[in-house]
Amino acid sequence: MTVPLRIIPLGGLGEVGKNMTVLEYGDDRIAVDAGLAFPRDEHLGVDLVLPDVSYLEGRPLRAIVLTHGHEDHVGGLPYALRRLEVGEVIGTRLTLALVKSKLDEHGLGATTELTEVEPGQPVLELGPFRLEFVRMAHSIPDAMAVVVDTPAGLVLHTGDWKLDHTPVDGLKTDVGALAELGSRGVDLLLGDSTNAERPGMTGSERLVGEAFRQLIPLRSGRIVVASFASNIHRVQQAAEVAIEQGRKVAVVGRSMRKNMNIARNLGYVELPDDSIVSPKEAMGLAPDRVLVLCTGSQGEPMSALTRIAYGDHANVAVERGDTVIISAKPVPGNELRVHDSINHLARLGAEVLHQEIAPVHVSGHACSEELRTLLSLVRPRAVMPMHGEYRMLAAHAQLARDAGVPDERIVIAENGSVVELSDGTVGIVDRVTAGVTFVDGLGVGDVEDVALRDRRRLSEDGVLIVVATVSLDDGGSVSPPELIARGVGEDPDLVDELREEAARIAAELSQNGLAEIKLVQEHFHDAIGQLVYDRTRRRPMILPVVIEV
């Protein structure tokens, strides 16, 4: 019997972001992508969310193959490389350039082997894995699909893609190569499901360029365009139109500056040097002579656009008559933050254009008609939807069903599912650990659910600190405690009542000769907590501090 190929998604299923999938044949394995996700509102104090890679500790990877340079596919790479044994990192030219910059920041640039590949190049052999690469159009240049051929079967991982017939760089999705794969026989398709629910076709990136050509010449004030830093073609199109209109371009935001420098150095973006000015210089020019490119399209708290909206940016300000174009769609969970930024910008007098009211954004992901086209080109024997929330995976599964793929060959998996491909059959056979790892400041993985629960309680119900002293000389008498309240309400009567209750407990403990610190803390915690709940129906965090003197 053939050794099965095991496909183990560690992230990206049932969610948008932190994409990472392991392909394992015997004792050999590779991973496709190593992304991150951004924290949701309940992740208090968390900066980034990463896949849990504990399954791979002690299990070496021959390579991590990167499909393209977006953060949800490469952002977790430095953290994975620190914890795992990885032979090499494989990607296209721009993807590796973006990754190299990130690895250098983490002190990993010199120790990581980067292997540049080109879509359409000869087969790359890594043990039992024979890798081929297919060019795919996406919202960042140099995106590719990965073909993994093993003795157990041939797998096509699409990465993120769409059928853009007029891409900015002229490099379309390689439909011929996909059709050729269909003729060879694809045993399992791992397909991007992000837009599976949306009917029709995704618009071309050039449509946004046309919108810029309509909008920018009509504006007389400053123009601020916010986009993902990695959406290089979007940024390039906005800059080109502005330069044609006699405007200078200022690039604001660390990641935007870094990515633009890399793209210009590699020739992916060509802008005249004399058209680029610093943010400080830009603010000294007439408003109708400036275009600002910045990060912050997702309302990130410390991003350039958010700080501009709140009047907190050191160099850039927005005033009445200016226009802000948010050229991105809010990632699920970021909507409220984006709306806050829009409201603050509107309060400053700026006109804010976003995808709901102007054609300033197109998706980088295939809609249902494009997915149908891919299914008819590739004619996979089995389909496993990837990259999306459960409803998106289910919609992709229905498209596969409509294309004639039998139910028993459609796998809707979860993060941690172990899917086996063997002798033409495919199915879920096991589970591995696949949770999340939180990055909080410099700490990676040291924030647990219990810490988030405590942070949530502090934010919602406040904290009460009870400070008491136990006198060992007096046979363990407990002095009347001090009480510090934060966030539990402004009612002075309640605080007085709590102080009286704390003094009563102290007297009771002294009378009973109870001086053991743990017991004293427990008595204060339970009695104060119960009283607060009885009066307010809230459960603040109670922190009894007992000092022996």
Coordinates of C-alpha atoms in Angstrom, one line a residue:
M1 CA 0.0 0.0 0.0
T2 CA 1.2 3.5 -0.9
V3 CA 2.4 5.8 1.9
P4 CA -0.3 8.4 2.3
L5 CA 0.3 12.1 1.9
R6 CA -0.9 14.0 5.0
I7 CA -2.2 17.6 4.6
I8 CA -2.3 19.4 8.0
P9 CA -3.6 23.0 8.0
L10 CA -2.3 24.8 11.0
G11 CA -4.0 28.1 10.2
G12 CA -6.3 29.8 7.6
L13 CA -9.3 27.5 7.9
G14 CA -12.5 28.8 9.6
E15 CA -10.8 32.3 9.6
V16 CA -9.2 34.9 7.4
G17 CA -5.5 35.1 8.0
K18 CA -2.5 33.2 9.6
N19 CA -2.4 30.8 6.6
M20 CA -0.1 27.8 7.1
T21 CA -0.4 24.3 5.7
V22 CA 1.9 21.3 6.3
L23 CA 2.3 18.5 3.7
E24 CA 3.8 15.4 5.1
Y25 CA 5.0 12.2 3.3
G26 CA 6.5 9.6 5.7
D27 CA 9.1 11.5 7.7
D28 CA 9.5 14.3 5.2
R29 CA 7.5 17.5 5.3
I30 CA 7.2 20.9 3.8
A31 CA 5.0 23.9 4.8
V32 CA 3.2 26.2 2.5
D33 CA 3.1 29.8 3.9
A34 CA 3.6 31.0 7.5
G35 CA 1.2 33.9 8.0
L36 CA -0.2 36.0 10.8
A37 CA -3.6 37.4 11.7
F38 CA -4.4 40.7 13.5
P39 CA -6.0 40.6 16.9
R40 CA -9.7 41.0 17.4
D41 CA -11.3 43.2 20.0
E42 CA -11.4 40.4 22.6
H43 CA -7.6 40.0 22.2
L44 CA -6.8 42.8 24.7
G45 CA -3.2 43.9 24.6
V46 CA -2.3 41.4 21.9
D47 CA -0.3 42.7 18.9
L48 CA -0.3 39.7 16.5
V49 CA -1.9 36.3 16.3
L50 CA 0.2 33.4 14.9
P51 CA -0.5 29.8 14.1
D52 CA 0.5 27.3 16.8
V53 CA 3.4 25.4 15.3
S54 CA 4.0 23.1 18.3
Y55 CA 3.2 20.1 16.1
L56 CA 6.3 20.8 14.1
E57 CA 8.7 21.1 17.0
G58 CA 11.0 18.1 16.7
R59 CA 9.7 17.4 13.2
P60 CA 12.1 19.1 10.7
L61 CA 10.8 20.9 7.6
R62 CA 12.6 20.5 4.3
A63 CA 11.3 23.9 3.3
I64 CA 8.7 26.6 3.9
V65 CA 7.3 27.6 0.5
L66 CA 5.8 31.1 0.3
T67 CA 3.0 31.7 -2.3
H68 CA 3.3 35.6 -2.1
G69 CA 4.3 38.4 0.2
H70 CA 1.2 39.4 2.1
E71 CA 1.4 39.4 5.9
D72 CA -1.3 36.8 6.3
H73 CA 1.0 34.4 4.4
V74 CA 4.5 35.5 5.4
G75 CA 4.1 37.6 8.6
G76 CA 4.6 34.6 11.0
L77 CA 7.8 33.4 9.2
P78 CA 10.4 34.9 11.7
Y79 CA 8.5 33.4 14.7
A80 CA 8.3 30.0 13.0
L81 CA 12.0 30.0 12.0
R82 CA 13.0 30.7 15.7
R83 CA 11.1 27.7 16.9
L84 CA 11.5 25.2 14.0
E85 CA 14.2 23.4 12.1
V86 CA 13.7 24.6 8.5
G87 CA 16.0 23.7 5.6
E88 CA 15.2 26.6 3.3
V89 CA 12.6 29.3 2.5
I90 CA 11.4 29.2 -1.1
G91 CA 9.6 32.1 -2.9
T92 CA 9.6 34.4 -5.9
R93 CA 11.9 37.4 -6.2
L94 CA 9.7 40.1 -4.6
T95 CA 8.3 37.8 -2.0
L96 CA 11.8 36.9 -0.8
A97 CA 12.9 40.5 -0.9
L98 CA 10.0 41.5 1.4
V99 CA 10.8 38.5 3.6
K100 CA 14.6 39.2 3.8
S101 CA 13.8 42.7 5.1
K102 CA 11.6 41.2 7.8
L103 CA 14.2 38.5 8.7
D104 CA 16.9 41.1 9.0
E105 CA 14.8 43.0 11.5
H106 CA 14.5 39.8 13.6
G107 CA 18.2 39.0 13.3
L108 CA 17.6 35.9 11.2
G109 CA 18.7 37.2 7.7
A110 CA 22.2 35.7 7.9
T111 CA 21.1 32.2 9.1
T112 CA 18.1 31.6 6.8
E113 CA 18.7 30.0 3.4
L114 CA 16.5 31.7 0.8
T115 CA 15.8 30.0 -2.5
E116 CA 14.4 32.1 -5.3
V117 CA 12.1 30.4 -7.8
E118 CA 10.3 31.5 -11.0
P119 CA 6.9 30.3 -12.1
G120 CA 7.3 27.9 -15.0
Q121 CA 10.8 26.9 -14.1
P122 CA 11.9 23.2 -14.1
V123 CA 10.8 20.9 -11.3
L124 CA 12.4 21.5 -7.9
E125 CA 13.0 18.2 -6.0
L126 CA 12.9 18.1 -2.2
G127 CA 13.1 14.5 -1.1
P128 CA 9.8 12.9 -2.1
F129 CA 8.3 16.3 -3.0
R130 CA 8.5 17.5 -6.7
L131 CA 7.6 21.2 -6.7
E132 CA 6.4 23.2 -9.6
F133 CA 5.2 26.8 -9.6
V134 CA 2.4 28.5 -11.6
R135 CA 2.0 32.3 -12.0
M136 CA -1.2 33.6 -10.4
A137 CA -2.5 37.2 -10.5
H138 CA -3.2 38.7 -7.1
S139 CA -3.1 42.2 -5.5
I140 CA 0.6 41.9 -5.0
P141 CA 3.1 41.1 -7.8
D142 CA 5.0 37.7 -8.0
A143 CA 2.2 35.5 -6.5
M144 CA 2.2 31.9 -7.4
A145 CA 0.4 28.6 -7.0
V146 CA 2.4 25.6 -5.8
V147 CA 2.2 22.1 -7.4
V148 CA 3.3 19.3 -5.0
D149 CA 3.8 16.0 -6.8
T150 CA 4.4 12.9 -4.5
P151 CA 4.1 9.1 -4.9
A152 CA 0.7 9.4 -3.1
G153 CA -0.7 11.9 -5.6
L154 CA -0.5 15.4 -7.1
V155 CA -1.7 18.4 -5.1
L156 CA -2.3 22.0 -6.3
H157 CA -2.2 24.7 -3.7
T158 CA -3.6 27.9 -5.4
G159 CA -2.4 30.4 -2.9
D160 CA -4.4 33.7 -3.2
W161 CA -5.4 34.4 -6.8
K162 CA -7.9 35.9 -9.2
L163 CA -8.3 35.8 -13.0
D164 CA -7.1 39.4 -13.8
H165 CA -7.1 39.7 -17.6
T166 CA -5.5 43.2 -17.5
P167 CA -3.1 43.2 -14.6
V168 CA -0.9 46.3 -14.1
D169 CA 2.3 44.4 -14.8
G170 CA 0.8 42.4 -17.7
L171 CA 1.5 39.1 -15.9
K172 CA -1.8 37.2 -16.0
T173 CA -2.8 34.0 -14.2
D174 CA -1.2 31.2 -16.3
V175 CA -4.4 29.6 -17.5
G176 CA -2.4 27.4 -20.0
A177 CA -0.3 25.9 -17.2
L178 CA -3.5 25.2 -15.1
A179 CA -5.2 23.4 -18.1
E180 CA -2.0 21.4 -18.6
L181 CA -2.2 20.3 -14.9
G182 CA -5.8 19.3 -15.5
S183 CA -4.7 17.0 -18.3
R184 CA -2.0 15.5 -16.2
G185 CA -4.5 14.9 -13.4
V186 CA -4.8 16.7 -10.1
D187 CA -5.6 14.5 -7.2
L188 CA -6.4 17.2 -4.7
L189 CA -7.0 20.9 -5.1
L190 CA -6.4 23.2 -2.1
G191 CA -8.2 26.3 -3.2
D192 CA -8.6 29.9 -2.0
S193 CA -12.2 30.4 -0.7
T194 CA -12.1 34.0 0.4
N195 CA -14.7 35.2 -2.2
A196 CA -16.5 31.9 -2.9
E197 CA -19.8 33.4 -1.7
R198 CA -19.6 36.4 -4.1
P199 CA -21.1 36.0 -7.6
G200 CA -19.5 36.9 -10.8
M201 CA -15.9 37.9 -11.5
T202 CA -13.5 40.0 -9.5
G203 CA -12.6 43.3 -11.1
S204 CA -9.2 44.0 -12.6
E205 CA -6.6 46.0 -10.6
R206 CA -6.7 48.5 -13.5
L207 CA -10.2 49.5 -12.5
V208 CA -8.8 51.2 -9.4
G209 CA -6.3 53.0 -11.6
E210 CA -9.1 54.3 -13.8
A211 CA -11.0 55.4 -10.6
F212 CA -7.8 57.3 -9.5
R213 CA -7.7 59.0 -13.0
Q214 CA -11.3 60.2 -12.5
L215 CA -11.0 61.3 -8.9
I216 CA -7.5 62.8 -8.4
P217 CA -7.6 65.5 -11.1
L218 CA -10.9 66.9 -9.7
R219 CA -9.4 67.5 -6.2
S220 CA -7.9 70.8 -5.3
G221 CA -6.7 70.0 -1.7
R222 CA -4.2 67.4 -0.4
I223 CA -5.0 63.8 -1.3
V224 CA -4.2 61.0 1.1
V225 CA -4.4 57.4 -0.2
A226 CA -4.4 54.7 2.4
S227 CA -3.7 51.1 1.3
F228 CA -2.0 47.9 2.4
A229 CA 1.7 48.5 2.3
S230 CA 2.1 45.4 0.2
N231 CA -0.4 46.5 -2.5
I232 CA 2.4 47.8 -4.7
H233 CA 0.4 48.1 -7.9
R234 CA -2.3 50.1 -6.2
V235 CA 0.2 52.5 -4.7
Q236 CA 2.0 52.8 -8.0
Q237 CA -1.1 53.7 -9.9
A238 CA -2.1 56.4 -7.4
A239 CA 1.4 57.9 -7.6
E240 CA 1.5 57.8 -11.4
V241 CA -1.8 59.7 -11.7
A242 CA -0.7 62.3 -9.1
I243 CA 2.7 62.9 -10.8
E244 CA 0.9 63.4 -14.1
Q245 CA -1.2 66.1 -12.3
G246 CA 1.9 67.9 -11.1
R247 CA 1.8 66.6 -7.5
K248 CA 4.7 65.4 -5.4
V249 CA 4.4 62.1 -3.6
A250 CA 5.2 61.5 0.1
V251 CA 5.3 58.0 1.5
V252 CA 4.2 57.8 5.1
G253 CA 4.3 54.7 7.4
R254 CA 7.3 52.5 8.0
S255 CA 6.1 49.4 6.2
M256 CA 4.9 51.5 3.2
R257 CA 8.3 53.2 2.9
K258 CA 10.2 49.9 3.3
N259 CA 8.0 48.1 0.7
M260 CA 8.2 51.0 -1.8
N261 CA 12.0 51.1 -1.5
I262 CA 12.2 47.3 -2.1
A263 CA 9.8 47.5 -5.1
R264 CA 11.7 50.4 -6.7
N265 CA 15.1 48.8 -6.2
L266 CA 13.9 45.6 -7.9
G267 CA 12.2 47.5 -10.7
Y268 CA 8.6 46.5 -9.8
V269 CA 7.7 50.2 -9.4
E270 CA 9.2 53.0 -11.5
L271 CA 8.7 56.6 -10.2
P272 CA 11.0 59.6 -10.9
D273 CA 13.3 60.3 -7.9
D274 CA 12.4 64.1 -8.1
S275 CA 8.7 63.3 -7.6
I276 CA 9.2 61.7 -4.2
V277 CA 9.4 64.1 -1.2
S278 CA 9.6 63.6 2.6
P279 CA 6.3 64.1 4.6
K280 CA 7.7 67.3 6.1
E281 CA 8.5 68.7 2.7
A282 CA 5.1 67.7 1.5
M283 CA 3.4 69.7 4.2
G284 CA 5.3 72.8 3.1
L285 CA 4.0 72.6 -0.5
A286 CA 0.6 73.9 -1.7
P287 CA -2.2 71.5 -0.9
D288 CA -3.0 70.9 -4.6
R289 CA 0.6 69.8 -5.2
V290 CA 0.7 66.9 -2.7
L291 CA -0.3 63.2 -2.7
V292 CA 0.4 61.2 0.5
L293 CA 0.6 57.5 0.4
C294 CA 0.1 55.9 3.8
T295 CA -0.7 52.8 5.8
G296 CA -3.6 52.4 8.1
S297 CA -6.4 51.3 5.8
Q298 CA -7.5 48.8 8.6
G299 CA -7.7 51.4 11.4
E300 CA -4.6 49.9 13.2
P301 CA -4.1 52.0 16.4
M302 CA -0.5 53.1 15.7
S303 CA -0.7 53.3 11.9
A304 CA -0.2 56.5 9.9
L305 CA -3.8 57.1 8.9
T306 CA -5.2 56.6 12.4
R307 CA -2.7 59.1 13.8
I308 CA -3.5 61.6 11.0
A309 CA -7.2 61.1 11.8
Y310 CA -6.7 61.8 15.5
G311 CA -4.4 64.8 14.8
D312 CA -1.5 62.9 16.3
H313 CA 0.9 62.6 13.4
A314 CA 4.2 64.4 13.6
N315 CA 4.4 65.5 10.0
V316 CA 1.0 65.1 8.2
A317 CA -2.3 66.9 9.0
V318 CA -5.6 66.8 7.2
E319 CA -7.9 69.9 7.0
R320 CA -11.0 71.1 5.3
G321 CA -10.8 70.6 1.5
D322 CA -8.5 67.6 1.6
T323 CA -9.5 64.2 0.3
V324 CA -8.7 60.8 1.9
I325 CA -9.1 57.7 -0.3
I326 CA -9.2 54.4 1.7
S327 CA -8.3 51.9 -1.0
A328 CA -8.9 48.7 0.9
K329 CA -11.7 46.6 2.3
P330 CA -11.8 46.2 6.1
V331 CA -10.6 42.7 7.2
P332 CA -13.5 41.1 9.2
G333 CA -13.2 42.4 12.7
N334 CA -11.6 45.7 11.8
E335 CA -14.8 47.5 10.6
L336 CA -15.4 49.5 13.8
R337 CA -11.8 50.8 13.9
V338 CA -12.0 51.8 10.2
H339 CA -15.3 53.6 10.8
D340 CA -13.8 55.5 13.7
S341 CA -11.0 56.7 11.5
I342 CA -13.5 57.8 8.8
N343 CA -15.6 59.7 11.4
H344 CA -12.5 61.5 12.8
L345 CA -11.3 62.4 9.3
A346 CA -14.8 63.7 8.4
R347 CA -14.8 65.8 11.6
L348 CA -11.5 67.4 10.4
G349 CA -13.4 68.5 7.2
A350 CA -11.9 65.9 4.8
E351 CA -13.9 64.1 2.1
V352 CA -13.4 60.4 2.7
L353 CA -13.8 58.0 -0.3
H354 CA -14.0 54.3 0.4
Q355 CA -15.2 51.2 -1.4
E356 CA -18.8 51.7 -0.3
I357 CA -19.2 55.0 -2.2
A358 CA -16.4 55.0 -4.9
P359 CA -14.7 52.3 -7.0
V360 CA -11.4 52.7 -5.1
H361 CA -10.9 49.0 -4.2
V362 CA -11.1 45.7 -5.9
S363 CA -10.4 42.4 -4.2
G364 CA -7.4 40.2 -4.9
H365 CA -9.4 37.0 -4.6
A366 CA -11.4 35.0 -7.1
C367 CA -15.2 35.2 -7.0
S368 CA -17.5 32.2 -7.7
E369 CA -17.3 32.4 -11.6
E370 CA -13.5 32.4 -11.5
L371 CA -13.5 29.4 -9.0
R372 CA -15.8 27.6 -11.5
T373 CA -13.4 28.3 -14.3
L374 CA -10.5 27.0 -12.2
L375 CA -12.4 23.8 -11.4
S376 CA -13.2 23.2 -15.0
L377 CA -9.6 23.8 -16.1
V378 CA -8.0 21.7 -13.4
R379 CA -10.7 19.0 -13.1
P380 CA -9.5 17.9 -9.6
R381 CA -10.4 14.4 -8.3
A382 CA -10.9 15.9 -4.8
V383 CA -11.2 19.4 -3.4
M384 CA -10.3 20.8 0.0
P385 CA -11.4 24.5 0.3
M386 CA -8.8 26.7 2.1
H387 CA -8.3 30.3 3.2
G388 CA -11.6 31.5 4.6
E389 CA -14.3 31.5 7.3
Y390 CA -16.5 28.3 7.4
R391 CA -19.3 29.9 5.3
M392 CA -16.7 30.6 2.6
L393 CA -15.3 27.1 2.7
A394 CA -18.9 25.7 2.5
A395 CA -19.6 28.0 -0.6
H396 CA -16.5 26.7 -2.3
A397 CA -17.5 23.1 -1.5
Q398 CA -20.8 23.7 -3.2
L399 CA -19.1 25.1 -6.3
A400 CA -17.0 21.9 -6.4
R401 CA -20.2 19.8 -6.1
D402 CA -21.7 21.7 -8.9
A403 CA -18.6 21.0 -11.0
G404 CA -19.1 17.3 -10.6
V405 CA -16.8 16.5 -7.7
P406 CA -18.5 13.7 -5.6
D407 CA -19.4 14.6 -2.0
E408 CA -17.0 12.0 -0.6
R409 CA -14.1 13.7 -2.3
I410 CA -14.9 17.2 -0.9
V411 CA -13.2 17.8 2.5
I412 CA -14.2 20.7 4.7
A413 CA -11.4 20.6 7.3
E414 CA -10.5 22.7 10.3
N415 CA -7.2 23.9 11.6
G416 CA -5.5 20.8 13.1
S417 CA -7.3 18.3 10.9
V418 CA -5.1 15.6 9.4
V419 CA -6.3 14.9 5.9
E420 CA -4.8 11.9 4.1
L421 CA -4.5 11.4 0.4
S422 CA -3.9 7.8 -0.6
D423 CA -4.8 5.6 -3.6
G424 CA -7.2 8.2 -4.9
T425 CA -9.1 8.5 -1.7
V426 CA -9.1 11.5 0.6
G427 CA -10.5 12.1 4.1
I428 CA -9.9 13.4 7.6
V429 CA -8.2 10.7 9.8
D430 CA -6.9 12.5 12.8
R431 CA -6.3 15.8 14.6
V432 CA -3.2 17.6 15.9
T433 CA -2.8 20.6 18.1
A434 CA -3.4 23.8 16.1
G435 CA -4.5 26.7 18.3
V436 CA -3.1 30.2 18.3
T437 CA 0.1 31.9 19.6
F438 CA -0.2 35.5 20.8
V439 CA 2.5 38.1 20.3
D440 CA 2.3 40.7 23.1
G441 CA 5.1 43.2 22.9
L442 CA 8.3 41.3 23.0
G443 CA 6.7 38.1 24.4
V444 CA 5.7 35.4 22.0
G445 CA 3.3 32.7 23.3
D446 CA 3.4 33.9 26.9
V447 CA -0.1 35.3 26.9
E448 CA -2.6 32.5 27.6
D449 CA -6.4 32.6 27.5
V450 CA -6.5 33.1 31.2
A451 CA -4.5 36.4 30.8
L452 CA -6.9 37.6 28.2
R453 CA -9.8 36.7 30.4
D454 CA -8.3 38.8 33.2
R455 CA -7.7 41.7 30.9
R456 CA -11.3 41.5 29.7
R457 CA -12.6 41.5 33.3
L458 CA -10.4 44.5 34.1
S459 CA -11.6 46.4 31.1
E460 CA -15.3 45.6 31.7
D461 CA -15.7 45.5 35.5
G462 CA -12.6 47.2 37.0
V463 CA -10.4 46.2 39.9
L464 CA -10.5 46.4 43.7
I465 CA -7.3 46.2 45.6
V466 CA -7.6 45.4 49.4
V467 CA -4.3 46.0 51.3
A468 CA -4.1 44.7 54.9
T469 CA -1.3 44.0 57.3
V470 CA -1.0 41.0 59.7
S471 CA 0.9 41.8 62.9
L472 CA 2.8 38.7 64.0
D473 CA 3.8 40.3 67.3
D474 CA 0.1 40.8 68.3
G475 CA -0.7 37.1 67.8
G476 CA -1.8 37.6 64.2
S477 CA -4.1 40.6 64.5
V478 CA -5.3 42.0 61.1
S479 CA -5.3 45.8 60.8
P480 CA -8.2 47.6 59.1
P481 CA -7.4 47.5 55.4
E482 CA -6.9 50.1 52.8
L483 CA -9.2 49.8 49.7
I484 CA -8.3 51.1 46.2
A485 CA -11.1 51.0 43.6
R486 CA -10.6 51.5 39.8
G487 CA -13.4 51.2 37.2
V488 CA -16.0 49.9 39.6
G489 CA -18.3 52.9 39.5
E490 CA -18.2 56.4 41.0
D491 CA -20.7 55.7 43.8
P492 CA -18.9 56.9 47.0
D493 CA -21.6 55.2 49.2
L494 CA -20.6 51.8 47.6
V495 CA -16.9 52.4 48.3
D496 CA -17.6 53.4 51.9
E497 CA -19.7 50.3 52.3
L498 CA -16.9 48.2 50.9
R499 CA -14.4 49.8 53.3
E500 CA -16.7 49.0 56.2
E501 CA -17.1 45.4 55.0
A502 CA -13.3 45.1 54.8
A503 CA -12.9 46.5 58.3
R504 CA -15.5 44.0 59.6
I505 CA -13.7 41.1 58.0
A506 CA -10.4 42.3 59.5
A507 CA -11.9 42.5 63.0
E508 CA -13.5 39.0 62.6
L509 CA -10.2 37.5 61.4
S510 CA -8.4 39.1 64.4
Q511 CA -11.0 37.8 66.8
N512 CA -10.7 34.3 65.5
G513 CA -6.9 34.4 65.4
L514 CA -6.8 33.7 61.6
A515 CA -3.4 35.0 60.4
E516 CA -2.4 32.6 57.6
I517 CA -1.9 34.8 54.6
K518 CA -3.8 32.6 52.1
L519 CA -6.8 32.3 54.3
V520 CA -6.9 36.1 55.0
Q521 CA -6.7 36.7 51.2
E522 CA -9.5 34.3 50.5
H523 CA -11.8 35.8 53.1
F524 CA -11.3 39.3 51.8
H525 CA -11.7 38.1 48.1
D526 CA -15.0 36.2 48.7
A527 CA -16.7 38.7 51.0
I528 CA -15.8 41.9 49.0
G529 CA -16.6 40.2 45.7
Q530 CA -20.0 39.0 46.9
L531 CA -20.9 42.5 48.2
V532 CA -19.9 44.2 44.9
Y533 CA -22.0 41.6 42.9
D534 CA -25.0 42.1 45.2
R535 CA -24.9 45.8 44.8
T536 CA -23.8 46.2 41.1
R537 CA -24.2 42.8 39.4
R538 CA -20.6 43.2 38.3
R539 CA -17.6 41.0 39.0
P540 CA -14.5 43.2 39.2
M541 CA -11.1 41.7 39.8
I542 CA -10.4 41.5 43.5
L543 CA -6.7 41.6 44.5
P544 CA -6.2 41.1 48.2
V545 CA -2.6 42.1 49.3
V546 CA -1.7 40.9 52.8
I547 CA 1.6 42.1 54.3
E548 CA 3.2 40.5 57.4
V549 CA 4.8 42.9 59.8

